[in-house]
Amino acid sequence: MLREVRHKGDGSDEDAPITDRPRTMPILLKKIRVQHQMTLEMLAEKSGLTKSYISKVERGIAKPSIETALKLAQAMSVSVETLFATQPVEEAYSVVRGQDGVAGDASQYLSLVGGLGPNSKMRAFIVRPGPRNRRSRMLSHHSGEEILFVLRGSIELQIDKRIENLTAGDCVTLDPEKPHRLIALGDEPCEALVVIKSAEV
């Protein structure tokens, strides 16, 4: 079972079990949108995303970027961790446990794994890029700062008009306001740790 251990900073540990398989962002997105009595049209207008794209995210067809997660959370006036069924942490520090040595949900393109404090301006995501796709969305961009560390596999980073081929152990600090995109190179699974600092989170 995936568990989150919350630490109060006083030497005591409080185990807070999470479900065996966390609910995914697409499922939660529709649930939260309906709870907020928002139509797809309303959410599209507030987020600046298209109705058809949001519908694809809700159905699990489109893979939302970090930029998309930030925009959707902001448009619905919820924290980004709400979209990932993660409870905010108010203690001195927290540990989000992996499952079988894997961080986040291995079946998802994007998993939120750190920065769960209510006042935190930093968030840590695990990103699992897919292969090149002719119909892939525009390059992502958002405010703040971003650090990308390749955990495994080979990844192509497109940033502005530059292309960098990255492998496990490579680390990039970038200006996330520059349009950028990650693409898997080869057939082996790949994943990266992405840490962002943004006023939008």
mmCIF file of C-alpha atoms in Angstrom:
data_model
loop_
_atom_site.group_PDB
_atom_site.id
_atom_site.type_symbol
_atom_site.label_atom_id
_atom_site.label_comp_id
_atom_site.label_asym_id
_atom_site.label_seq_id
_atom_site.Cartn_x
_atom_site.Cartn_y
_atom_site.Cartn_z
ATOM 1 C CA MET A 1 0.000 0.000 0.000
ATOM 2 C CA LEU A 2 1.190 3.508 -0.818
ATOM 3 C CA ARG A 3 1.494 5.454 2.395
ATOM 4 C CA GLU A 4 2.197 9.030 3.251
ATOM 5 C CA VAL A 5 3.988 9.526 6.548
ATOM 6 C CA ARG A 6 3.392 12.914 8.088
ATOM 7 C CA HIS A 7 5.931 14.181 10.588
ATOM 8 C CA LYS A 8 5.003 16.777 13.164
ATOM 9 C CA GLY A 9 8.563 17.687 13.969
ATOM 10 C CA ASP A 10 8.298 16.487 17.577
ATOM 11 C CA GLY A 11 9.828 13.078 16.963
ATOM 12 C CA SER A 12 6.506 11.274 16.553
ATOM 13 C CA ASP A 13 5.299 9.770 13.283
ATOM 14 C CA GLU A 14 1.687 9.611 12.208
ATOM 15 C CA ASP A 15 0.987 7.122 9.426
ATOM 16 C CA ALA A 16 -1.742 8.269 7.087
ATOM 17 C CA PRO A 17 -2.709 5.500 4.677
ATOM 18 C CA ILE A 18 -3.661 6.395 1.146
ATOM 19 C CA THR A 19 -5.628 4.125 -1.164
ATOM 20 C CA ASP A 20 -3.803 1.238 -2.868
ATOM 21 C CA ARG A 21 -3.949 3.032 -6.211
ATOM 22 C CA PRO A 22 -4.459 6.795 -5.995
ATOM 23 C CA ARG A 23 -7.255 8.235 -8.060
ATOM 24 C CA THR A 24 -5.928 9.804 -11.221
ATOM 25 C CA MET A 25 -6.103 13.444 -12.197
ATOM 26 C CA PRO A 26 -8.537 12.877 -15.124
ATOM 27 C CA ILE A 27 -11.109 11.295 -12.802
ATOM 28 C CA LEU A 28 -10.692 13.980 -10.167
ATOM 29 C CA LEU A 29 -10.810 16.829 -12.666
ATOM 30 C CA LYS A 30 -14.342 16.024 -13.767
ATOM 31 C CA LYS A 31 -15.488 15.388 -10.200
ATOM 32 C CA ILE A 32 -14.093 18.706 -8.954
ATOM 33 C CA ARG A 33 -15.475 20.584 -11.969
ATOM 34 C CA VAL A 34 -18.963 19.181 -11.344
ATOM 35 C CA GLN A 35 -18.705 19.939 -7.607
ATOM 36 C CA HIS A 36 -17.889 23.539 -8.506
ATOM 37 C CA GLN A 37 -20.929 23.576 -10.818
ATOM 38 C CA MET A 38 -18.766 24.430 -13.807
ATOM 39 C CA THR A 39 -19.469 23.365 -17.350
ATOM 40 C CA LEU A 40 -16.666 22.516 -19.744
ATOM 41 C CA GLU A 41 -17.287 25.862 -21.422
ATOM 42 C CA MET A 42 -16.946 27.748 -18.127
ATOM 43 C CA LEU A 43 -13.726 25.950 -17.199
ATOM 44 C CA ALA A 44 -12.315 26.508 -20.678
ATOM 45 C CA GLU A 45 -13.023 30.239 -20.473
ATOM 46 C CA LYS A 46 -11.478 30.614 -17.003
ATOM 47 C CA SER A 47 -8.413 28.455 -17.695
ATOM 48 C CA GLY A 48 -7.643 29.644 -21.211
ATOM 49 C CA LEU A 49 -7.699 26.032 -22.440
ATOM 50 C CA THR A 50 -10.068 24.723 -25.090
ATOM 51 C CA LYS A 51 -13.232 22.841 -24.220
ATOM 52 C CA SER A 52 -12.198 19.903 -26.412
ATOM 53 C CA TYR A 53 -8.784 19.638 -24.739
ATOM 54 C CA ILE A 54 -10.252 19.705 -21.211
ATOM 55 C CA SER A 55 -12.710 17.008 -22.271
ATOM 56 C CA LYS A 56 -9.810 14.878 -23.504
ATOM 57 C CA VAL A 57 -7.971 15.366 -20.202
ATOM 58 C CA GLU A 58 -11.073 14.312 -18.264
ATOM 59 C CA ARG A 59 -11.405 11.180 -20.377
ATOM 60 C CA GLY A 60 -7.729 10.316 -20.002
ATOM 61 C CA ILE A 61 -7.046 10.779 -23.719
ATOM 62 C CA ALA A 62 -4.795 13.844 -23.425
ATOM 63 C CA LYS A 63 -1.805 13.955 -21.090
ATOM 64 C CA PRO A 64 -1.912 17.165 -19.053
ATOM 65 C CA SER A 65 1.300 19.126 -18.633
ATOM 66 C CA ILE A 66 2.357 20.892 -15.436
ATOM 67 C CA GLU A 67 1.176 24.119 -17.053
ATOM 68 C CA THR A 68 -2.248 22.561 -17.632
ATOM 69 C CA ALA A 69 -2.502 21.326 -14.026
ATOM 70 C CA LEU A 70 -1.637 24.801 -12.725
ATOM 71 C CA LYS A 71 -4.172 26.495 -15.004
ATOM 72 C CA LEU A 72 -6.979 24.079 -14.134
ATOM 73 C CA ALA A 73 -6.360 24.336 -10.392
ATOM 74 C CA GLN A 74 -6.255 28.127 -10.548
ATOM 75 C CA ALA A 75 -9.419 28.309 -12.675
ATOM 76 C CA MET A 76 -11.344 26.203 -10.135
ATOM 77 C CA SER A 77 -9.781 27.980 -7.127
ATOM 78 C CA VAL A 78 -8.335 24.768 -5.689
ATOM 79 C CA SER A 79 -4.785 23.796 -4.808
ATOM 80 C CA VAL A 80 -2.921 21.776 -7.407
ATOM 81 C CA GLU A 81 -2.611 18.858 -4.969
ATOM 82 C CA THR A 82 -6.423 18.622 -4.920
ATOM 83 C CA LEU A 83 -6.299 17.524 -8.566
ATOM 84 C CA PHE A 84 -4.036 14.626 -7.569
ATOM 85 C CA ALA A 85 -6.055 13.530 -4.501
ATOM 86 C CA THR A 86 -3.213 14.533 -2.215
ATOM 87 C CA GLN A 87 -3.881 16.063 1.170
ATOM 88 C CA PRO A 88 -2.006 19.250 2.101
ATOM 89 C CA VAL A 89 0.551 18.792 4.862
ATOM 90 C CA GLU A 90 0.843 21.277 7.714
ATOM 91 C CA GLU A 91 3.557 19.533 9.723
ATOM 92 C CA ALA A 92 7.257 20.425 9.693
ATOM 93 C CA TYR A 93 7.970 17.972 6.882
ATOM 94 C CA SER A 94 6.386 15.050 5.073
ATOM 95 C CA VAL A 95 7.349 11.852 3.304
ATOM 96 C CA VAL A 96 5.355 10.565 0.345
ATOM 97 C CA ARG A 97 6.172 6.882 -0.018
ATOM 98 C CA GLY A 98 6.734 5.270 -3.382
ATOM 99 C CA GLN A 99 5.252 1.927 -4.340
ATOM 100 C CA ASP A 100 7.668 -0.871 -5.212
ATOM 101 C CA GLY A 101 10.438 1.682 -5.586
ATOM 102 C CA VAL A 102 8.427 3.833 -8.009
ATOM 103 C CA ALA A 103 7.527 7.438 -7.267
ATOM 104 C CA GLY A 104 3.995 8.537 -7.985
ATOM 105 C CA ASP A 105 1.585 6.595 -10.180
ATOM 106 C CA ALA A 106 3.593 4.700 -12.790
ATOM 107 C CA SER A 107 0.577 4.536 -15.099
ATOM 108 C CA GLN A 108 0.255 8.318 -15.329
ATOM 109 C CA TYR A 109 2.134 10.859 -17.409
ATOM 110 C CA LEU A 110 2.214 13.291 -14.481
ATOM 111 C CA SER A 111 2.354 12.649 -10.714
ATOM 112 C CA LEU A 112 2.623 15.184 -7.903
ATOM 113 C CA VAL A 113 5.095 13.846 -5.310
ATOM 114 C CA GLY A 114 6.250 16.795 -3.206
ATOM 115 C CA GLY A 115 5.620 20.339 -2.031
ATOM 116 C CA LEU A 116 2.312 19.629 -0.321
ATOM 117 C CA GLY A 117 2.403 22.373 2.313
ATOM 118 C CA PRO A 118 -0.425 24.931 2.060
ATOM 119 C CA ASN A 119 2.068 27.806 1.835
ATOM 120 C CA SER A 120 4.593 26.039 -0.362
ATOM 121 C CA LYS A 121 5.553 27.753 -3.602
ATOM 122 C CA MET A 122 7.459 24.676 -4.778
ATOM 123 C CA ARG A 123 6.041 21.484 -6.251
ATOM 124 C CA ALA A 124 7.820 18.304 -7.308
ATOM 125 C CA PHE A 125 6.393 16.218 -10.138
ATOM 126 C CA ILE A 126 7.385 12.952 -11.787
ATOM 127 C CA VAL A 127 6.923 13.288 -15.549
ATOM 128 C CA ARG A 128 6.895 10.264 -17.868
ATOM 129 C CA PRO A 129 7.101 11.680 -21.407
ATOM 130 C CA GLY A 130 5.605 9.858 -24.344
ATOM 131 C CA PRO A 131 7.049 9.471 -27.833
ATOM 132 C CA ARG A 132 6.902 12.146 -30.501
ATOM 133 C CA ASN A 133 3.385 12.713 -31.742
ATOM 134 C CA ARG A 134 2.427 14.787 -34.756
ATOM 135 C CA ARG A 135 -0.703 15.922 -32.948
ATOM 136 C CA SER A 136 1.065 16.797 -29.702
ATOM 137 C CA ARG A 137 0.035 20.009 -28.010
ATOM 138 C CA MET A 138 1.869 23.285 -28.086
ATOM 139 C CA LEU A 139 4.936 23.604 -25.950
ATOM 140 C CA SER A 140 4.272 24.205 -22.265
ATOM 141 C CA HIS A 141 5.202 27.362 -20.387
ATOM 142 C CA HIS A 142 4.453 28.844 -16.963
ATOM 143 C CA SER A 143 5.892 31.437 -14.614
ATOM 144 C CA GLY A 144 8.556 30.903 -11.960
ATOM 145 C CA GLU A 145 11.566 28.585 -11.981
ATOM 146 C CA GLU A 146 12.036 24.961 -13.043
ATOM 147 C CA ILE A 147 14.647 22.268 -12.508
ATOM 148 C CA LEU A 148 14.488 19.010 -14.445
ATOM 149 C CA PHE A 149 16.481 15.922 -13.445
ATOM 150 C CA VAL A 150 16.357 12.806 -15.652
ATOM 151 C CA LEU A 151 15.838 9.701 -13.519
ATOM 152 C CA ARG A 152 15.911 7.083 -16.281
ATOM 153 C CA GLY A 153 15.760 6.688 -20.016
ATOM 154 C CA SER A 154 16.539 9.207 -22.751
ATOM 155 C CA ILE A 155 14.521 12.385 -23.135
ATOM 156 C CA GLU A 156 14.511 15.122 -25.739
ATOM 157 C CA LEU A 157 13.975 18.593 -24.284
ATOM 158 C CA GLN A 158 12.657 21.154 -26.728
ATOM 159 C CA ILE A 159 12.995 24.670 -25.340
ATOM 160 C CA ASP A 160 12.315 27.594 -27.616
ATOM 161 C CA LYS A 161 14.084 26.554 -30.833
ATOM 162 C CA ARG A 162 16.787 24.505 -29.090
ATOM 163 C CA ILE A 163 16.859 20.752 -28.622
ATOM 164 C CA GLU A 164 18.796 18.951 -25.887
ATOM 165 C CA ASN A 165 19.060 15.167 -25.694
ATOM 166 C CA LEU A 166 19.163 14.148 -22.041
ATOM 167 C CA THR A 167 19.947 10.853 -20.319
ATOM 168 C CA ALA A 168 19.768 9.596 -16.733
ATOM 169 C CA GLY A 169 21.693 11.864 -14.394
ATOM 170 C CA ASP A 170 21.411 14.987 -16.561
ATOM 171 C CA CYS A 171 20.002 18.048 -14.830
ATOM 172 C CA VAL A 172 18.640 21.200 -16.468
ATOM 173 C CA THR A 173 17.715 24.518 -14.883
ATOM 174 C CA LEU A 174 15.435 26.435 -17.194
ATOM 175 C CA ASP A 175 13.199 29.438 -17.490
ATOM 176 C CA PRO A 176 9.738 27.836 -17.652
ATOM 177 C CA GLU A 177 8.310 30.898 -19.366
ATOM 178 C CA LYS A 178 10.207 29.747 -22.448
ATOM 179 C CA PRO A 179 7.986 27.268 -24.351
ATOM 180 C CA HIS A 180 9.248 23.740 -23.692
ATOM 181 C CA ARG A 181 8.288 20.101 -24.176
ATOM 182 C CA LEU A 182 9.631 16.668 -23.212
ATOM 183 C CA ILE A 183 9.649 13.746 -25.659
ATOM 184 C CA ALA A 184 10.739 10.177 -24.969
ATOM 185 C CA LEU A 185 13.612 8.945 -27.120
ATOM 186 C CA GLY A 186 13.608 5.237 -27.879
ATOM 187 C CA ASP A 187 11.290 2.529 -26.597
ATOM 188 C CA GLU A 188 12.542 2.207 -23.020
ATOM 189 C CA PRO A 189 10.522 3.853 -20.223
ATOM 190 C CA CYS A 190 11.785 7.246 -19.160
ATOM 191 C CA GLU A 191 10.972 9.595 -16.349
ATOM 192 C CA ALA A 192 12.170 12.883 -14.922
ATOM 193 C CA LEU A 193 11.816 14.718 -11.643
ATOM 194 C CA VAL A 194 10.601 18.244 -12.276
ATOM 195 C CA VAL A 195 10.662 20.802 -9.466
ATOM 196 C CA ILE A 196 8.915 24.096 -10.057
ATOM 197 C CA LYS A 197 8.630 27.298 -8.067
ATOM 198 C CA SER A 198 5.690 29.344 -9.170
ATOM 199 C CA ALA A 199 3.224 31.889 -7.854
ATOM 200 C CA GLU A 200 0.527 29.882 -9.656
ATOM 201 C CA VAL A 201 0.769 26.759 -7.455
#
